[in-house]
Amino acid sequence: MLPKCFQKPLLAVALSLSLGGLANAELVVIVHPSNAANIDNTQVQRIFLGKEKKFADGSEATPINSVASNASREQFDTKVLERSSSQVAAYWSKLVFTGKGIPPKELENDAAVIAAVAADASAIGYVDSAAVTGSVKVITLN
Amino acid sequence: MKKIITLGVLALSSFASQAELRINGFANLVGGLTSSDESLYGYDDNMSFNQESLFAIQISGDINDKMTATGQLVARGDNDYDPDFEWAYFTYAATDKLSISAGRLRLPLFTYSASKDVGYSYHWMSTPESVYNVPFNNLDGIRFDYSTYAGDWEYSASLSAGTFSGTAFGADVKGENVLVFSAEAAYEWFKIRAVAGTGKTTIELASSTRNDVIQLGQGLAQMAAIGFSDLANKLLLEEDTGQFLGLSAQVDKFDWFVSAEVTSVTAEQSFLADTVAYYITAGIRQGAWTPSITYEKSKTDDDIKFGGEIAQIATSGLPAPVVQSLSALAVGSQLFTQSETNVLSATVRYDYDTNIALKADISKYSDDLNDANDATLVRFAVNYVF
């Protein structure tokens, strides 16, 4: 039997380990480190659906998407855009074939998205939190 | 030598940076057949792939930051897959909210007007014919599109002006001074839309591929020659005002959706009966599957117009056979355009991939004025976008 004072930290370590495992599959939105705009869920949704072309501070926003085969993409479509990937494709097909919009550029994987966001002050993308590097700024969505 | 190569590379790269070309496309491969001895939408009881299949390529390029040129080349099965530039227009993004397009473009009459040909974009086999089958889908002219949002509501409006040409009763239809206004409001899962349009419309009966329609034109010419030019002019659709009204509502809760659209087409000073058409559709989304049902109805007004003028034929003192045939023509031409039909469809869509959908559909068509036209149609489709 361990003294009581030892039990708590152990429990905390165990908890943080299991949470850490979950957090590996967590999706985060990323922007250029210089981007100071306030960004919420609705804005991310509007930017990625082509309804909004600027951040809240008036600066230009360039959404960077992931290819459909990337696991982050499906998670982003269902959680943030609140549609299935097929529905998002159907949504864009309506806009593309009427000249009303151009879907965001799609990159091959999380590393490519991070590189693109790090290189462009107007860029906004999303990746698995485990892939995040110091070259981009993470936005916490509610 | 080295210098030339460098220059060549420079020229290439600057060309590429100025005009980024985007190539997109869509295709619908639709096969269908009716039950024995029936026909519907061009299908009969032999399997056919030519009625609704189409392949389209769209090329668009940015001329500068604000201007884009778009061309859409469509090859339709019912036109022997001869490619046609159905759309070709310039778009100028005046502001983030306002864009102006000019050229040949889709007239935004219906909720699904813009993507009518893109089977991938909706849950149906094709947009409900009872409502969407009008002879004026494309506009040569200009369209202003405005969109904005306030809080959780999104609003958009469009104003279109120009001319159209199409076909009805196998005859050429032309529209001039066309003006269409549409407005839409959307809140998360709810969308409502209203549209109103007007245009000076003409049907050239003599150009028809149908004998009965050509004869109708000749009959009306004789009516005018005999001295009833006032009535003949009223019956003919020649630069007469046509009106279009539409209203639609959509509820989409992701797991299920329901929507309805109603339209009214009128051309008061003509032999054409006023038409009201609507559909109501509902479906559920279960993983990759989207089963849905749709009920459509189209009904014309059954009044006979110009009763006063028609009565004058009887009191004109002309020989009885002439009176009879003129009256029959005045009434018959109007009865000719009367119809009352409905369609009940069950459709299932399967999302095979993020750019490919497979569909199957069974539609039961009923003609309330003539049972002989009733038909049951089964269709299968592959829809593709890239």
Short mmCIF file of C-alpha atoms in Angstrom, two decimals:
data_model
loop_
_atom_site.label_atom_id
_atom_site.label_comp_id
_atom_site.label_asym_id
_atom_site.label_seq_id
_atom_site.Cartn_x
_atom_site.Cartn_y
_atom_site.Cartn_z
CA MET A 1 0.00 0.00 0.00
CA LEU A 2 1.41 3.33 -1.09
CA PRO A 3 1.13 6.35 1.11
CA LYS A 4 -1.82 8.52 0.18
CA CYS A 5 0.33 11.38 -0.95
CA PHE A 6 1.77 9.15 -3.70
CA GLN A 7 -1.53 7.89 -5.03
CA LYS A 8 -2.73 11.21 -6.40
CA PRO A 9 0.23 12.02 -8.65
CA LEU A 10 0.19 8.46 -9.96
CA LEU A 11 -3.45 8.78 -10.85
CA ALA A 12 -2.74 12.09 -12.50
CA VAL A 13 0.06 10.57 -14.55
CA ALA A 14 -2.17 7.68 -15.61
CA LEU A 15 -4.92 10.14 -16.57
CA SER A 16 -2.62 12.37 -18.53
CA LEU A 17 -1.24 9.33 -20.37
CA SER A 18 -4.68 8.19 -21.45
CA LEU A 19 -5.72 11.74 -22.34
CA GLY A 20 -2.46 12.08 -24.24
CA GLY A 21 -3.45 9.05 -26.27
CA LEU A 22 -6.78 10.66 -27.12
CA ALA A 23 -5.16 14.00 -27.84
CA ASN A 24 -3.10 12.34 -30.55
CA ALA A 25 -6.22 12.08 -32.66
CA GLU A 26 -7.34 15.61 -31.86
CA LEU A 27 -7.83 18.06 -34.66
CA VAL A 28 -6.48 21.59 -34.36
CA VAL A 29 -6.79 24.62 -36.58
CA ILE A 30 -3.52 26.34 -37.42
CA VAL A 31 -2.58 29.78 -38.75
CA HIS A 32 0.61 31.71 -39.44
CA PRO A 33 2.37 32.78 -36.18
CA SER A 34 1.86 36.45 -37.13
CA ASN A 35 -1.93 36.03 -37.34
CA ALA A 36 -3.48 37.80 -34.34
CA ALA A 37 -7.12 37.64 -35.43
CA ASN A 38 -9.82 36.19 -33.21
CA ILE A 39 -11.06 33.02 -34.86
CA ASP A 40 -14.04 30.91 -33.80
CA ASN A 41 -15.77 27.77 -35.12
CA THR A 42 -18.29 29.63 -37.28
CA GLN A 43 -15.56 31.68 -38.92
CA VAL A 44 -13.49 28.60 -39.73
CA GLN A 45 -16.62 27.01 -41.21
CA ARG A 46 -17.38 30.09 -43.33
CA ILE A 47 -13.79 30.45 -44.53
CA PHE A 48 -13.59 26.78 -45.57
CA LEU A 49 -16.98 26.92 -47.31
CA GLY A 50 -15.95 30.02 -49.26
CA LYS A 51 -18.56 32.23 -47.60
CA GLU A 52 -15.99 34.48 -45.93
CA LYS A 53 -12.75 35.60 -47.53
CA LYS A 54 -11.29 37.59 -44.63
CA PHE A 55 -10.36 37.13 -40.97
CA ALA A 56 -12.18 39.15 -38.30
CA ASP A 57 -9.42 41.81 -38.40
CA GLY A 58 -10.03 42.39 -42.11
CA SER A 59 -6.92 40.63 -43.41
CA GLU A 60 -7.20 38.16 -46.27
CA ALA A 61 -7.83 34.47 -45.41
CA THR A 62 -6.54 31.58 -47.56
CA PRO A 63 -7.94 28.20 -46.48
CA ILE A 64 -5.66 25.18 -46.98
CA ASN A 65 -7.49 21.86 -47.19
CA SER A 66 -6.29 18.26 -46.84
CA VAL A 67 -6.87 15.56 -49.44
CA ALA A 68 -9.85 13.27 -48.84
CA SER A 69 -7.59 10.33 -47.97
CA ASN A 70 -6.08 12.18 -44.99
CA ALA A 71 -7.80 11.19 -41.70
CA SER A 72 -7.83 14.85 -40.54
CA ARG A 73 -10.07 15.74 -43.48
CA GLU A 74 -13.01 13.55 -42.55
CA GLN A 75 -12.77 14.71 -38.94
CA PHE A 76 -12.71 18.35 -40.04
CA ASP A 77 -15.65 17.89 -42.43
CA THR A 78 -17.87 16.21 -39.83
CA LYS A 79 -16.85 18.24 -36.75
CA VAL A 80 -16.25 21.73 -38.10
CA LEU A 81 -18.16 21.85 -41.38
CA GLU A 82 -20.88 19.57 -39.93
CA ARG A 83 -21.24 17.65 -43.20
CA SER A 84 -19.96 14.37 -44.59
CA SER A 85 -17.01 14.63 -47.00
CA SER A 86 -19.38 13.66 -49.84
CA GLN A 87 -21.73 16.47 -48.89
CA VAL A 88 -18.87 18.95 -48.82
CA ALA A 89 -17.90 17.74 -52.31
CA ALA A 90 -21.52 18.15 -53.45
CA TYR A 91 -21.61 21.65 -51.93
CA TRP A 92 -18.50 22.70 -53.87
CA SER A 93 -19.70 21.10 -57.09
CA LYS A 94 -22.68 23.49 -56.95
CA LEU A 95 -20.41 26.53 -56.57
CA VAL A 96 -17.66 25.46 -58.96
CA PHE A 97 -20.00 24.77 -61.86
CA THR A 98 -21.72 28.13 -61.52
CA GLY A 99 -18.52 30.14 -61.21
CA LYS A 100 -19.49 31.17 -57.69
CA GLY A 101 -16.55 29.70 -55.86
CA ILE A 102 -13.29 27.82 -55.99
CA PRO A 103 -12.68 25.11 -53.37
CA PRO A 104 -9.61 25.47 -51.10
CA LYS A 105 -6.38 23.98 -52.36
CA GLU A 106 -5.90 20.39 -51.10
CA LEU A 107 -2.52 19.26 -49.80
CA GLU A 108 -1.20 15.73 -49.50
CA ASN A 109 -0.71 15.44 -45.70
CA ASP A 110 -0.45 17.29 -42.37
CA ALA A 111 3.26 18.11 -42.89
CA ALA A 112 2.46 19.79 -46.21
CA VAL A 113 -0.37 21.78 -44.60
CA ILE A 114 1.95 22.94 -41.79
CA ALA A 115 4.63 23.96 -44.30
CA ALA A 116 2.07 25.91 -46.38
CA VAL A 117 0.60 27.67 -43.33
CA ALA A 118 4.06 28.52 -41.98
CA ALA A 119 4.96 30.12 -45.31
CA ASP A 120 1.82 32.25 -45.80
CA ALA A 121 0.59 34.95 -43.41
CA SER A 122 -2.98 34.64 -44.78
CA ALA A 123 -3.17 30.83 -44.55
CA ILE A 124 -5.42 28.78 -42.30
CA GLY A 125 -5.37 25.00 -42.14
CA TYR A 126 -6.05 22.07 -39.83
CA VAL A 127 -3.94 19.10 -38.75
CA ASP A 128 -3.76 16.40 -36.12
CA SER A 129 -2.46 18.04 -32.94
CA ALA A 130 0.37 15.49 -32.78
CA ALA A 131 1.77 16.87 -36.05
CA VAL A 132 1.92 20.50 -34.88
CA THR A 133 5.33 22.19 -34.91
CA GLY A 134 6.51 25.54 -33.58
CA SER A 135 6.32 27.10 -37.04
CA VAL A 136 2.54 27.59 -36.83
CA LYS A 137 0.08 29.00 -34.32
CA VAL A 138 -2.61 26.71 -32.91
CA ILE A 139 -6.16 28.02 -32.59
CA THR A 140 -8.33 26.37 -29.97
CA LEU A 141 -11.87 25.86 -31.16
CA ASN A 142 -14.76 25.54 -28.75
CA MET B 1 21.66 28.67 -76.48
CA LYS B 2 21.58 28.84 -72.73
CA LYS B 3 20.09 32.31 -72.91
CA ILE B 4 17.27 31.17 -75.16
CA ILE B 5 16.32 28.36 -72.76
CA THR B 6 16.30 30.78 -69.83
CA LEU B 7 14.08 33.18 -71.74
CA GLY B 8 11.78 30.34 -72.66
CA VAL B 9 11.46 29.24 -69.05
CA LEU B 10 10.84 32.81 -67.95
CA ALA B 11 8.13 33.28 -70.55
CA LEU B 12 6.48 30.04 -69.54
CA SER B 13 6.53 30.81 -65.85
CA SER B 14 5.16 34.32 -66.28
CA PHE B 15 2.37 33.02 -68.49
CA ALA B 16 1.49 30.40 -65.88
CA SER B 17 1.42 32.90 -63.05
CA GLN B 18 -0.88 35.26 -64.93
CA ALA B 19 -3.44 32.71 -66.06
CA GLU B 20 -4.01 29.89 -63.62
CA LEU B 21 -6.32 27.55 -65.49
CA ARG B 22 -8.73 25.36 -63.58
CA ILE B 23 -10.29 22.38 -65.28
CA ASN B 24 -13.28 20.74 -63.64
CA GLY B 25 -15.82 18.40 -65.01
CA PHE B 26 -18.84 16.31 -64.30
CA ALA B 27 -20.55 13.36 -65.90
CA ASN B 28 -23.85 11.58 -65.50
CA LEU B 29 -24.31 8.16 -67.01
CA VAL B 30 -28.02 7.43 -66.76
CA GLY B 31 -29.74 4.33 -68.07
CA GLY B 32 -33.46 3.67 -67.89
CA LEU B 33 -36.44 1.79 -69.21
CA THR B 34 -40.19 1.90 -68.74
CA SER B 35 -42.58 -0.97 -68.22
CA SER B 36 -44.03 -2.46 -71.42
CA ASP B 37 -45.39 -0.15 -74.15
CA GLU B 38 -45.03 3.00 -72.07
CA SER B 39 -42.83 6.02 -72.60
CA LEU B 40 -41.62 8.77 -70.29
CA TYR B 41 -38.97 11.52 -70.59
CA GLY B 42 -37.88 9.93 -73.89
CA TYR B 43 -37.40 6.44 -72.42
CA ASP B 44 -39.34 3.41 -73.65
CA ASP B 45 -39.37 -0.28 -72.76
CA ASN B 46 -35.87 -0.80 -74.23
CA MET B 47 -32.94 0.13 -72.02
CA SER B 48 -31.53 3.48 -73.15
CA PHE B 49 -28.52 5.50 -72.00
CA ASN B 50 -28.99 8.48 -74.31
CA GLN B 51 -31.84 10.43 -72.75
CA GLU B 52 -30.13 12.03 -69.76
CA SER B 53 -26.46 11.03 -69.90
CA LEU B 54 -24.04 13.90 -70.28
CA PHE B 55 -20.36 14.75 -70.02
CA ALA B 56 -19.16 18.24 -69.26
CA ILE B 57 -15.87 20.05 -68.92
CA GLN B 58 -15.47 23.46 -67.41
CA ILE B 59 -12.42 25.58 -67.91
CA SER B 60 -11.92 28.76 -65.96
CA GLY B 61 -9.01 31.10 -65.74
CA ASP B 62 -8.24 34.19 -63.71
CA ILE B 63 -7.68 37.17 -65.96
CA ASN B 64 -6.59 39.23 -62.97
CA ASP B 65 -7.35 39.48 -59.24
CA LYS B 66 -10.95 40.42 -59.87
CA MET B 67 -11.86 38.84 -63.20
CA THR B 68 -12.44 35.24 -64.19
CA ALA B 69 -13.44 33.72 -67.52
CA THR B 70 -15.44 30.48 -67.49
CA GLY B 71 -16.55 28.20 -70.30
CA GLN B 72 -18.58 25.03 -69.92
CA LEU B 73 -18.63 22.50 -72.71
CA VAL B 74 -21.48 19.97 -72.43
CA ALA B 75 -22.02 16.84 -74.54
CA ARG B 76 -25.53 15.43 -74.11
CA GLY B 77 -26.65 11.95 -75.04
CA ASP B 78 -29.93 13.22 -76.47
CA ASN B 79 -27.90 15.46 -78.81
CA ASP B 80 -25.64 12.64 -80.04
CA TYR B 81 -22.94 13.79 -77.56
CA ASP B 82 -22.16 16.79 -79.74
CA PRO B 83 -20.32 19.16 -77.42
CA ASP B 84 -21.87 22.60 -77.03
CA PHE B 85 -20.65 25.67 -75.15
CA GLU B 86 -23.73 25.98 -72.94
CA TRP B 87 -22.13 28.55 -70.66
CA ALA B 88 -19.45 31.10 -71.41
CA TYR B 89 -19.11 34.12 -69.20
CA PHE B 90 -16.89 36.58 -67.42
CA THR B 91 -17.19 37.16 -63.69
CA TYR B 92 -16.06 40.34 -62.04
CA ALA B 93 -15.72 40.21 -58.24
CA ALA B 94 -16.55 43.84 -57.50
CA THR B 95 -16.29 43.29 -53.73
CA ASP B 96 -16.17 40.24 -51.45
CA LYS B 97 -19.97 40.35 -51.43
CA LEU B 98 -20.87 41.40 -54.95
CA SER B 99 -19.98 39.69 -58.20
CA ILE B 100 -21.12 40.53 -61.71
CA SER B 101 -21.24 37.89 -64.45
CA ALA B 102 -21.86 38.55 -68.12
CA GLY B 103 -22.21 36.22 -71.10
CA ARG B 104 -24.25 33.04 -71.42
CA LEU B 105 -25.10 31.73 -67.97
CA ARG B 106 -27.72 29.84 -66.01
CA LEU B 107 -30.87 31.77 -65.16
CA PRO B 108 -31.39 31.39 -61.38
CA LEU B 109 -35.07 30.46 -61.51
CA PHE B 110 -35.07 27.43 -59.25
CA THR B 111 -33.31 26.37 -56.07
CA TYR B 112 -31.30 23.81 -58.05
CA SER B 113 -31.05 25.78 -61.32
CA ALA B 114 -27.34 26.29 -61.04
CA SER B 115 -26.48 22.64 -60.53
CA LYS B 116 -29.37 21.10 -62.51
CA ASP B 117 -26.94 19.18 -64.74
CA VAL B 118 -24.57 18.13 -61.95
CA GLY B 119 -26.21 14.91 -60.78
CA TYR B 120 -23.59 14.53 -58.07
CA SER B 121 -24.81 17.69 -56.29
CA TYR B 122 -28.25 16.35 -55.27
CA HIS B 123 -30.09 13.26 -54.04
CA TRP B 124 -32.44 12.87 -57.04
CA MET B 125 -31.90 10.99 -60.26
CA SER B 126 -32.62 14.33 -61.99
CA THR B 127 -34.26 17.55 -60.78
CA PRO B 128 -38.08 17.09 -60.65
CA GLU B 129 -39.24 17.42 -64.28
CA SER B 130 -42.71 18.72 -63.38
CA VAL B 131 -41.13 21.87 -61.98
CA TYR B 132 -37.73 22.15 -63.70
CA ASN B 133 -38.70 21.38 -67.29
CA VAL B 134 -39.09 24.94 -68.62
CA PRO B 135 -37.85 26.27 -71.98
CA PHE B 136 -35.83 29.06 -70.40
CA ASN B 137 -32.86 27.84 -68.38
CA ASN B 138 -29.96 29.76 -69.87
CA LEU B 139 -29.67 33.51 -70.16
CA ASP B 140 -27.63 35.65 -72.52
CA GLY B 141 -27.04 38.70 -70.44
CA ILE B 142 -25.81 39.85 -67.10
CA ARG B 143 -26.27 38.64 -63.54
CA PHE B 144 -25.49 40.40 -60.25
CA ASP B 145 -24.93 38.13 -57.25
CA TYR B 146 -24.84 39.56 -53.77
CA SER B 147 -24.28 37.63 -50.55
CA THR B 148 -23.79 38.63 -46.96
CA TYR B 149 -24.48 37.45 -43.43
CA ALA B 150 -25.64 38.89 -40.15
CA GLY B 151 -25.29 36.84 -36.99
CA ASP B 152 -26.20 33.24 -37.82
CA TRP B 153 -28.27 34.20 -40.86
CA GLU B 154 -26.86 34.18 -44.38
CA TYR B 155 -28.51 36.16 -47.14
CA SER B 156 -28.06 36.26 -50.87
CA ALA B 157 -29.80 37.97 -53.75
CA SER B 158 -29.39 38.02 -57.49
CA LEU B 159 -30.65 40.15 -60.33
CA SER B 160 -30.44 38.88 -63.91
CA ALA B 161 -31.25 40.66 -67.16
CA GLY B 162 -31.02 39.60 -70.79
CA THR B 163 -32.57 37.28 -73.34
CA PHE B 164 -33.19 33.54 -73.55
CA SER B 165 -33.99 30.99 -76.20
CA GLY B 166 -35.34 27.47 -75.80
CA THR B 167 -37.94 24.99 -77.02
CA ALA B 168 -41.56 24.23 -76.08
CA PHE B 169 -44.02 22.03 -78.01
CA GLY B 170 -41.13 21.35 -80.38
CA ALA B 171 -41.09 25.05 -81.33
CA ASP B 172 -38.54 27.80 -80.78
CA VAL B 173 -39.21 29.97 -77.77
CA LYS B 174 -37.58 33.37 -77.35
CA GLY B 175 -37.55 35.73 -74.42
CA GLU B 176 -36.54 39.38 -74.51
CA ASN B 177 -36.24 42.03 -71.79
CA VAL B 178 -35.96 39.20 -69.29
CA LEU B 179 -35.62 40.35 -65.70
CA VAL B 180 -35.33 37.89 -62.81
CA PHE B 181 -34.85 38.69 -59.13
CA SER B 182 -34.20 36.06 -56.48
CA ALA B 183 -33.51 36.27 -52.75
CA GLU B 184 -32.49 33.63 -50.24
CA ALA B 185 -32.09 33.48 -46.48
CA ALA B 186 -30.43 30.60 -44.64
CA TYR B 187 -30.07 29.79 -40.97
CA GLU B 188 -27.92 26.73 -40.17
CA TRP B 189 -30.37 23.96 -41.15
CA PHE B 190 -33.09 26.11 -42.68
CA LYS B 191 -33.22 27.86 -46.06
CA ILE B 192 -35.97 29.83 -47.76
CA ARG B 193 -35.94 31.30 -51.27
CA ALA B 194 -38.21 33.45 -53.40
CA VAL B 195 -37.94 34.42 -57.06
CA ALA B 196 -39.88 36.59 -59.49
CA GLY B 197 -39.27 37.05 -63.19
CA THR B 198 -40.78 38.58 -66.27
CA GLY B 199 -40.00 38.65 -69.99
CA LYS B 200 -41.43 39.41 -73.43
CA THR B 201 -41.95 35.91 -74.75
CA THR B 202 -42.58 34.50 -78.24
CA ILE B 203 -43.35 30.97 -79.44
CA GLU B 204 -42.71 30.51 -83.16
CA LEU B 205 -45.37 27.87 -83.86
CA ALA B 206 -44.28 27.49 -87.50
CA SER B 207 -40.82 26.32 -86.35
CA SER B 208 -42.23 23.33 -84.49
CA THR B 209 -41.20 19.76 -85.18
CA ARG B 210 -44.80 18.76 -84.44
CA ASN B 211 -47.49 18.87 -87.13
CA ASP B 212 -50.34 19.68 -84.76
CA VAL B 213 -48.42 22.73 -83.50
CA ILE B 214 -47.67 23.94 -87.06
CA GLN B 215 -51.37 23.50 -87.91
CA LEU B 216 -52.32 25.51 -84.84
CA GLY B 217 -50.16 28.36 -86.15
CA GLN B 218 -51.77 28.13 -89.60
CA GLY B 219 -55.25 28.04 -88.06
CA LEU B 220 -54.58 31.20 -86.04
CA ALA B 221 -53.25 32.94 -89.18
CA GLN B 222 -56.52 32.06 -90.96
CA MET B 223 -58.51 33.32 -88.00
CA ALA B 224 -56.75 36.68 -88.31
CA ALA B 225 -57.31 36.71 -92.11
CA ILE B 226 -61.05 36.13 -91.69
CA GLY B 227 -61.27 39.22 -89.50
CA PHE B 228 -60.67 38.03 -85.95
CA SER B 229 -57.14 39.39 -85.74
CA ASP B 230 -57.77 40.69 -82.22
CA LEU B 231 -58.59 37.20 -80.89
CA ALA B 232 -55.82 35.59 -82.98
CA ASN B 233 -53.30 38.05 -81.53
CA LYS B 234 -54.50 37.30 -78.03
CA LEU B 235 -54.11 33.57 -78.58
CA LEU B 236 -50.66 33.84 -80.15
CA LEU B 237 -47.69 34.24 -77.83
CA GLU B 238 -45.87 37.03 -79.61
CA GLU B 239 -43.80 39.39 -77.51
CA ASP B 240 -46.33 38.93 -74.75
CA THR B 241 -45.44 39.23 -71.10
CA GLY B 242 -44.67 35.96 -69.39
CA GLN B 243 -44.32 35.80 -65.62
CA PHE B 244 -42.50 33.42 -63.36
CA LEU B 245 -42.88 33.14 -59.59
CA GLY B 246 -41.24 30.64 -57.29
CA LEU B 247 -40.94 29.85 -53.61
CA SER B 248 -38.96 27.14 -51.85
CA ALA B 249 -38.02 26.01 -48.36
CA GLN B 250 -35.47 23.46 -47.21
CA VAL B 251 -34.85 21.87 -43.83
CA ASP B 252 -31.62 19.88 -43.61
CA LYS B 253 -30.81 18.32 -40.24
CA PHE B 254 -28.00 16.22 -41.73
CA ASP B 255 -29.54 12.89 -40.64
CA TRP B 256 -32.71 13.79 -42.51
CA PHE B 257 -33.96 16.51 -44.82
CA VAL B 258 -37.19 17.73 -46.33
CA SER B 259 -37.73 20.41 -48.94
CA ALA B 260 -40.43 21.79 -51.21
CA GLU B 261 -40.58 24.19 -54.13
CA VAL B 262 -43.57 25.71 -55.90
CA THR B 263 -43.56 27.69 -59.15
CA SER B 264 -46.10 29.49 -61.29
CA VAL B 265 -45.69 30.23 -65.00
CA THR B 266 -48.20 32.50 -66.72
CA ALA B 267 -48.56 34.16 -70.10
CA GLU B 268 -51.96 35.82 -69.85
CA GLN B 269 -52.25 37.08 -73.42
CA SER B 270 -51.78 33.69 -75.09
CA PHE B 271 -53.32 30.28 -75.71
CA LEU B 272 -51.06 28.89 -72.95
CA ALA B 273 -52.81 27.78 -69.79
CA ASP B 274 -51.31 29.09 -66.54
CA THR B 275 -49.27 26.41 -64.81
CA VAL B 276 -48.60 25.79 -61.14
CA ALA B 277 -46.09 23.08 -60.32
CA TYR B 278 -44.57 21.89 -57.08
CA TYR B 279 -42.62 19.09 -55.49
CA ILE B 280 -42.01 17.91 -51.98
CA THR B 281 -39.09 15.64 -51.20
CA ALA B 282 -37.74 14.00 -48.05
CA GLY B 283 -34.89 11.67 -47.30
CA ILE B 284 -32.52 10.33 -44.68
CA ARG B 285 -28.73 10.06 -44.65
CA GLN B 286 -27.45 6.84 -43.21
CA GLY B 287 -23.70 6.59 -43.71
CA ALA B 288 -23.05 6.44 -47.45
CA TRP B 289 -26.75 5.82 -48.22
CA THR B 290 -29.36 8.48 -48.95
CA PRO B 291 -32.81 7.02 -49.62
CA SER B 292 -35.48 9.58 -50.49
CA ILE B 293 -38.99 9.98 -51.84
CA THR B 294 -40.35 12.79 -54.01
CA TYR B 295 -43.86 13.77 -55.03
CA GLU B 296 -44.25 16.22 -57.93
CA LYS B 297 -47.34 17.74 -59.43
CA SER B 298 -48.01 20.06 -62.33
CA LYS B 299 -51.46 21.47 -62.99
CA THR B 300 -52.72 24.06 -65.43
CA ASP B 301 -55.65 26.40 -64.96
CA ASP B 302 -58.73 24.86 -66.63
CA ASP B 303 -60.45 28.16 -67.47
CA ILE B 304 -60.96 29.08 -71.12
CA LYS B 305 -59.72 32.65 -71.65
CA PHE B 306 -61.13 35.32 -74.02
CA GLY B 307 -64.75 34.09 -73.62
CA GLY B 308 -66.11 37.45 -74.81
CA GLU B 309 -64.15 37.41 -78.07
CA ILE B 310 -65.02 33.77 -78.70
CA ALA B 311 -68.73 34.57 -78.24
CA GLN B 312 -68.40 37.26 -80.94
CA ILE B 313 -67.53 34.57 -83.51
CA ALA B 314 -70.98 33.04 -83.05
CA THR B 315 -72.75 36.39 -83.56
CA SER B 316 -70.60 37.40 -86.54
CA GLY B 317 -73.09 36.11 -89.11
CA LEU B 318 -70.46 33.91 -90.77
CA PRO B 319 -71.58 30.52 -92.14
CA ALA B 320 -72.13 27.93 -89.39
CA PRO B 321 -69.21 25.63 -90.39
CA VAL B 322 -66.77 28.57 -90.26
CA VAL B 323 -68.13 29.71 -86.89
CA GLN B 324 -67.80 26.17 -85.63
CA SER B 325 -64.23 25.61 -86.76
CA LEU B 326 -63.07 29.05 -85.54
CA SER B 327 -64.66 28.52 -82.12
CA ALA B 328 -63.20 25.03 -81.96
CA LEU B 329 -59.76 26.46 -82.73
CA ALA B 330 -60.04 29.22 -80.10
CA VAL B 331 -61.12 26.77 -77.42
CA GLY B 332 -59.12 23.78 -78.64
CA SER B 333 -55.81 25.67 -78.73
CA GLN B 334 -56.26 26.39 -75.05
CA LEU B 335 -57.41 22.90 -74.12
CA PHE B 336 -54.32 21.65 -75.97
CA THR B 337 -51.99 23.18 -73.35
CA GLN B 338 -54.00 22.01 -70.35
CA SER B 339 -52.50 19.24 -68.31
CA GLU B 340 -52.56 17.68 -64.89
CA THR B 341 -49.82 15.24 -64.05
CA ASN B 342 -48.06 13.89 -61.00
CA VAL B 343 -44.98 11.80 -60.37
CA LEU B 344 -44.07 9.75 -57.33
CA SER B 345 -40.41 8.69 -57.12
CA ALA B 346 -38.32 6.61 -54.78
CA THR B 347 -34.57 7.15 -55.13
CA VAL B 348 -31.51 5.82 -53.39
CA ARG B 349 -28.09 7.42 -53.60
CA TYR B 350 -24.90 5.68 -52.55
CA ASP B 351 -21.71 7.70 -52.06
CA TYR B 352 -19.19 5.37 -53.57
CA ASP B 353 -16.34 7.86 -53.17
CA THR B 354 -15.99 11.58 -52.43
CA ASN B 355 -16.49 12.27 -56.16
CA ILE B 356 -18.63 9.35 -57.32
CA ALA B 357 -22.25 8.61 -56.47
CA LEU B 358 -24.37 5.67 -57.62
CA LYS B 359 -28.15 6.02 -57.85
CA ALA B 360 -31.23 3.97 -58.54
CA ASP B 361 -34.72 5.37 -59.00
CA ILE B 362 -38.25 4.24 -59.72
CA SER B 363 -40.79 6.84 -60.84
CA LYS B 364 -44.52 6.42 -61.33
CA TYR B 365 -46.00 9.02 -63.67
CA SER B 366 -49.75 9.66 -63.79
CA ASP B 367 -51.59 11.82 -66.30
CA ASP B 368 -54.90 12.77 -64.69
CA LEU B 369 -56.35 13.92 -68.03
CA ASN B 370 -55.26 10.90 -70.06
CA ASP B 371 -54.56 7.54 -68.39
CA ALA B 372 -52.94 6.29 -71.60
CA ASN B 373 -49.87 8.41 -70.75
CA ASP B 374 -49.31 6.78 -67.35
CA ALA B 375 -45.90 5.17 -67.07
CA THR B 376 -43.46 3.58 -64.66
CA LEU B 377 -39.77 4.30 -65.22
CA VAL B 378 -36.72 2.65 -63.64
CA ARG B 379 -33.36 4.40 -63.89
CA PHE B 380 -29.78 3.77 -62.74
CA ALA B 381 -26.98 6.33 -62.71
CA VAL B 382 -23.35 6.99 -62.03
CA ASN B 383 -22.57 10.62 -61.18
CA TYR B 384 -19.01 11.84 -61.26
CA VAL B 385 -17.30 15.16 -60.56
CA PHE B 386 -13.68 16.15 -60.79
#
